[in-house]
PDB file of C-alpha atoms and ligand atoms in Angstrom:
ATOM      1  CA  MET E1208     -99.862 162.210  22.259  1.00 60.00           C
ATOM      2  CA  SER E1209     -98.729 162.052  18.475  1.00 71.00           C
ATOM      3  CA  ASP E1210     -99.113 164.035  16.176  1.00 86.00           C
ATOM      4  CA  ARG E1211     -99.223 162.082  13.636  1.00 95.00           C
ATOM      5  CA  LEU E1212    -101.279 158.776  12.835  1.00 96.00           C
ATOM      6  CA  VAL E1213    -100.266 156.822   9.782  1.00 97.00           C
ATOM      7  CA  TYR E1214    -102.332 154.335   8.389  1.00 98.00           C
ATOM      8  CA  VAL E1215    -101.098 151.125   6.677  1.00 98.00           C
ATOM      9  CA  CYS E1216    -103.802 149.491   4.686  1.00 98.00           C
ATOM     10  CA  ASP E1217    -103.505 146.050   5.641  1.00 97.00           C
ATOM     11  CA  GLY E1218    -106.458 144.935   2.931  1.00 98.00           C
ATOM     12  CA  GLY E1219    -106.595 141.749   0.379  1.00 98.00           C
ATOM     13  CA  ASP E1220    -105.076 144.055  -2.672  1.00 98.00           C
ATOM     14  CA  CYS E1221    -102.355 146.063  -0.452  1.00 98.00           C
ATOM     15  CA  SER E1222    -101.616 142.763   0.818  1.00 98.00           C
ATOM     16  CA  GLU E1223    -100.836 141.070  -2.320  1.00 98.00           C
ATOM     17  CA  LYS E1224     -98.479 144.150  -2.850  1.00 98.00           C
ATOM     18  CA  GLY E1225     -96.407 143.874   0.232  1.00 98.00           C
ATOM     19  CA  SER E1226     -98.682 146.074   2.566  1.00 98.00           C
ATOM     20  CA  VAL E1227     -98.056 144.000   5.947  1.00 98.00           C
ATOM     21  CA  GLU E1228     -93.942 144.080   5.664  1.00 98.00           C
ATOM     22  CA  LEU E1229     -94.087 147.713   4.403  1.00 98.00           C
ATOM     23  CA  PHE E1230     -95.551 148.000   7.801  1.00 98.00           C
ATOM     24  CA  GLU E1231     -93.485 145.737   9.756  1.00 98.00           C
ATOM     25  CA  LYS E1232     -90.509 148.161   7.964  1.00 98.00           C
ATOM     26  CA  LEU E1233     -92.052 151.590   8.358  1.00 98.00           C
ATOM     27  CA  ARG E1234     -92.638 150.603  11.906  1.00 97.00           C
ATOM     28  CA  ASN E1235     -89.032 149.761  12.736  1.00 97.00           C
ATOM     29  CA  ARG E1236     -88.437 152.825  11.338  1.00 97.00           C
ATOM     30  CA  LEU E1237     -89.635 155.200  13.168  1.00 96.00           C
ATOM     31  CA  ALA E1238     -88.966 153.186  16.220  1.00 96.00           C
ATOM     32  CA  GLU E1239     -85.152 153.949  15.400  1.00 96.00           C
ATOM     33  CA  VAL E1240     -85.990 157.895  15.384  1.00 95.00           C
ATOM     34  CA  ASP E1241     -88.288 158.636  17.475  1.00 95.00           C
ATOM     35  CA  PRO E1242     -89.138 154.894  20.063  1.00 94.00           C
ATOM     36  CA  GLY E1243     -91.633 156.541  22.167  1.00 94.00           C
ATOM     37  CA  GLU E1244     -94.634 157.342  19.052  1.00 94.00           C
ATOM     38  CA  GLU E1245     -94.387 160.944  20.174  1.00 94.00           C
ATOM     39  CA  LYS E1246     -94.296 162.124  16.630  1.00 94.00           C
ATOM     40  CA  ALA E1247     -95.907 160.011  15.371  1.00 96.00           C
ATOM     41  CA  ARG E1248     -97.927 156.207  15.304  1.00 96.00           C
ATOM     42  CA  VAL E1249     -98.339 153.890  12.816  1.00 97.00           C
ATOM     43  CA  ARG E1250    -101.354 151.495  12.986  1.00 97.00           C
ATOM     44  CA  LYS E1251    -102.913 148.906  10.185  1.00 97.00           C
ATOM     45  CA  TYR E1252    -105.902 149.955   8.217  1.00 97.00           C
ATOM     46  CA  PRO E1253    -108.447 147.315   6.718  1.00 96.00           C
ATOM     47  CA  CYS E1254    -108.962 148.603   2.804  1.00 97.00           C
ATOM     48  CA  PHE E1255    -109.247 152.498   2.217  1.00 97.00           C
ATOM     49  CA  GLY E1256    -111.204 151.988  -1.171  1.00 96.00           C
ATOM     50  CA  GLY E1257    -108.702 153.049  -3.803  1.00 97.00           C
ATOM     51  CA  CYS E1258    -107.301 149.162  -3.780  1.00 98.00           C
ATOM     52  CA  GLU E1259    -106.045 149.572  -7.422  1.00 97.00           C
ATOM     53  CA  HIS E1260    -102.830 151.747  -6.041  1.00 98.00           C
ATOM     54  CA  GLY E1261    -101.588 149.987  -3.754  1.00 96.00           C
ATOM     55  CA  ILE E1262     -99.754 150.302  -1.826  1.00 98.00           C
ATOM     56  CA  ASN E1263    -102.153 153.292   0.106  1.00 98.00           C
ATOM     57  CA  LEU E1264    -100.717 154.920   3.024  1.00 98.00           C
ATOM     58  CA  THR E1265    -102.346 157.935   4.514  1.00 98.00           C
ATOM     59  CA  VAL E1266    -101.132 160.695   7.122  1.00 97.00           C
ATOM     60  CA  TRP E1267    -103.422 161.976   9.523  1.00 96.00           C
ATOM     61  CA  PRO E1268    -104.409 165.214  10.879  1.00 95.00           C
ATOM     62  CA  ASP E1269    -102.479 166.064   7.586  1.00 95.00           C
ATOM     63  CA  ARG E1270    -104.840 164.192   5.089  1.00 96.00           C
ATOM     64  CA  VAL E1271    -102.105 163.273   2.969  1.00 98.00           C
ATOM     65  CA  PHE E1272    -103.004 160.248   0.700  1.00 98.00           C
ATOM     66  CA  TYR E1273     -99.547 157.993  -0.399  1.00 98.00           C
ATOM     67  CA  SER E1274    -100.532 155.652  -3.313  1.00 98.00           C
ATOM     68  CA  LYS E1275     -98.514 153.040  -5.059  1.00 98.00           C
ATOM     69  CA  VAL E1276     -96.000 153.401  -2.252  1.00 98.00           C
ATOM     70  CA  LYS E1277     -92.709 151.184  -2.113  1.00 98.00           C
ATOM     71  CA  GLU E1278     -90.057 150.018   0.058  1.00 97.00           C
ATOM     72  CA  ASP E1279     -87.580 152.935  -1.596  1.00 98.00           C
ATOM     73  CA  ASP E1280     -90.018 155.248  -0.556  1.00 98.00           C
ATOM     74  CA  LEU E1281     -90.056 154.801   3.431  1.00 98.00           C
ATOM     75  CA  ASP E1282     -86.555 157.180   4.415  1.00 97.00           C
ATOM     76  CA  GLU E1283     -88.808 160.185   3.047  1.00 98.00           C
ATOM     77  CA  ILE E1284     -91.926 159.331   4.246  1.00 98.00           C
ATOM     78  CA  VAL E1285     -90.183 158.743   7.759  1.00 97.00           C
ATOM     79  CA  ASP E1286     -89.011 162.572   6.781  1.00 97.00           C
ATOM     80  CA  HIS E1287     -92.185 163.207   6.400  1.00 97.00           C
ATOM     81  CA  VAL E1288     -94.117 162.358   9.414  1.00 96.00           C
ATOM     82  CA  GLU E1289     -90.555 162.457  12.076  1.00 95.00           C
ATOM     83  CA  LYS E1290     -89.066 165.994  10.540  1.00 94.00           C
ATOM     84  CA  ASN E1291     -91.806 167.656   9.304  1.00 93.00           C
ATOM     85  CA  ALA E1292     -90.696 167.512   5.711  1.00 96.00           C
ATOM     86  CA  PRO E1293     -93.075 168.390   2.815  1.00 96.00           C
ATOM     87  CA  PRO E1294     -95.066 165.253   1.452  1.00 97.00           C
ATOM     88  CA  LEU E1295     -93.912 163.090  -1.389  1.00 98.00           C
ATOM     89  CA  GLU E1296     -96.110 165.105  -3.947  1.00 97.00           C
ATOM     90  CA  ARG E1297     -95.061 162.251  -7.375  1.00 98.00           C
ATOM     91  CA  LEU E1298     -97.449 159.562  -4.692  1.00 98.00           C
ATOM     92  CA  CYS E1299    -100.274 162.071  -4.004  1.00 98.00           C
ATOM     93  CA  GLY E1300    -103.418 162.925  -5.676  1.00 97.00           C
ATOM     94  CA  ILE E1301    -103.502 159.599  -7.803  1.00 98.00           C
ATOM     95  CA  VAL E1302    -106.817 157.943  -5.875  1.00 97.00           C
ATOM     96  CA  LYS E1303    -110.173 159.730  -6.805  1.00 96.00           C
ATOM     97  CA  LYS E1304    -111.121 162.511  -5.164  1.00 96.00           C
ATOM     98  CA  ASP E1305    -114.152 161.627  -3.280  1.00 96.00           C
ATOM     99  CA  VAL E1306    -112.413 158.331  -2.107  1.00 96.00           C
ATOM    100  CA  GLU E1307    -109.773 160.454  -0.429  1.00 96.00           C
ATOM    101  CA  ASP E1308    -112.670 162.682   1.031  1.00 96.00           C
ATOM    102  CA  ILE E1309    -114.875 159.410   1.979  1.00 95.00           C
ATOM    103  CA  ILE E1310    -111.888 158.510   4.531  1.00 96.00           C
ATOM    104  CA  TRP E1311    -110.898 161.805   5.355  1.00 96.00           C
ATOM    105  CA  GLU E1312    -114.702 162.622   6.869  1.00 95.00           C
ATOM    106  CA  MET E1313    -114.188 158.679   8.578  1.00 93.00           C
ATOM    107  CA  LEU E1314    -110.943 159.779  10.457  1.00 93.00           C
ATOM    108  CA  ASP E1315    -111.735 162.872  11.261  1.00 92.00           C
ATOM    109  CA  SER E1316    -114.319 161.724  13.225  1.00 88.00           C
ATOM    110  CA  PRO E1317    -114.003 161.024  16.692  1.00 73.00           C
ATOM    111  CA  TYR E1318    -116.657 157.549  16.911  1.00 69.00           C
TER     112      TYR E1318
HETATM  113  S1  FES S2832    -106.633 146.971   0.024  1.00 67.92           S
HETATM  114 FE1  FES S2832    -105.652 148.739  -0.046  1.00 67.92          FE
HETATM  115  S2  FES S2832    -106.766 150.586  -0.423  1.00 67.92           S
HETATM  116 FE2  FES S2832    -108.490 148.356  -0.167  1.00 67.92          FE
END
């Protein structure tokens, strides 16, 4: 079982900013360092509700909500999820807290 689940937004606004390509690149990078997905799995997510700040990506169960993610950030995100490096503060706290809280409530729920 993976320690972490990384969700990349697949919604319309984030897709327009390149989230589908970003998802593929992140998945490939994670597969290079963690082929069995033992430390982290990456999945798509329909929309986090912070559309104007995309590309959005979350790391669960850390409760880290990254916004305005670009391809250049992926190395550091891989270090975070695979090597327990500290979260990238510059990408955190951009969406409103109540938007984040709704997402954590949903992701924390087993259903
Ligand atoms: S489209 Fe990505 S948060 Fe809504």
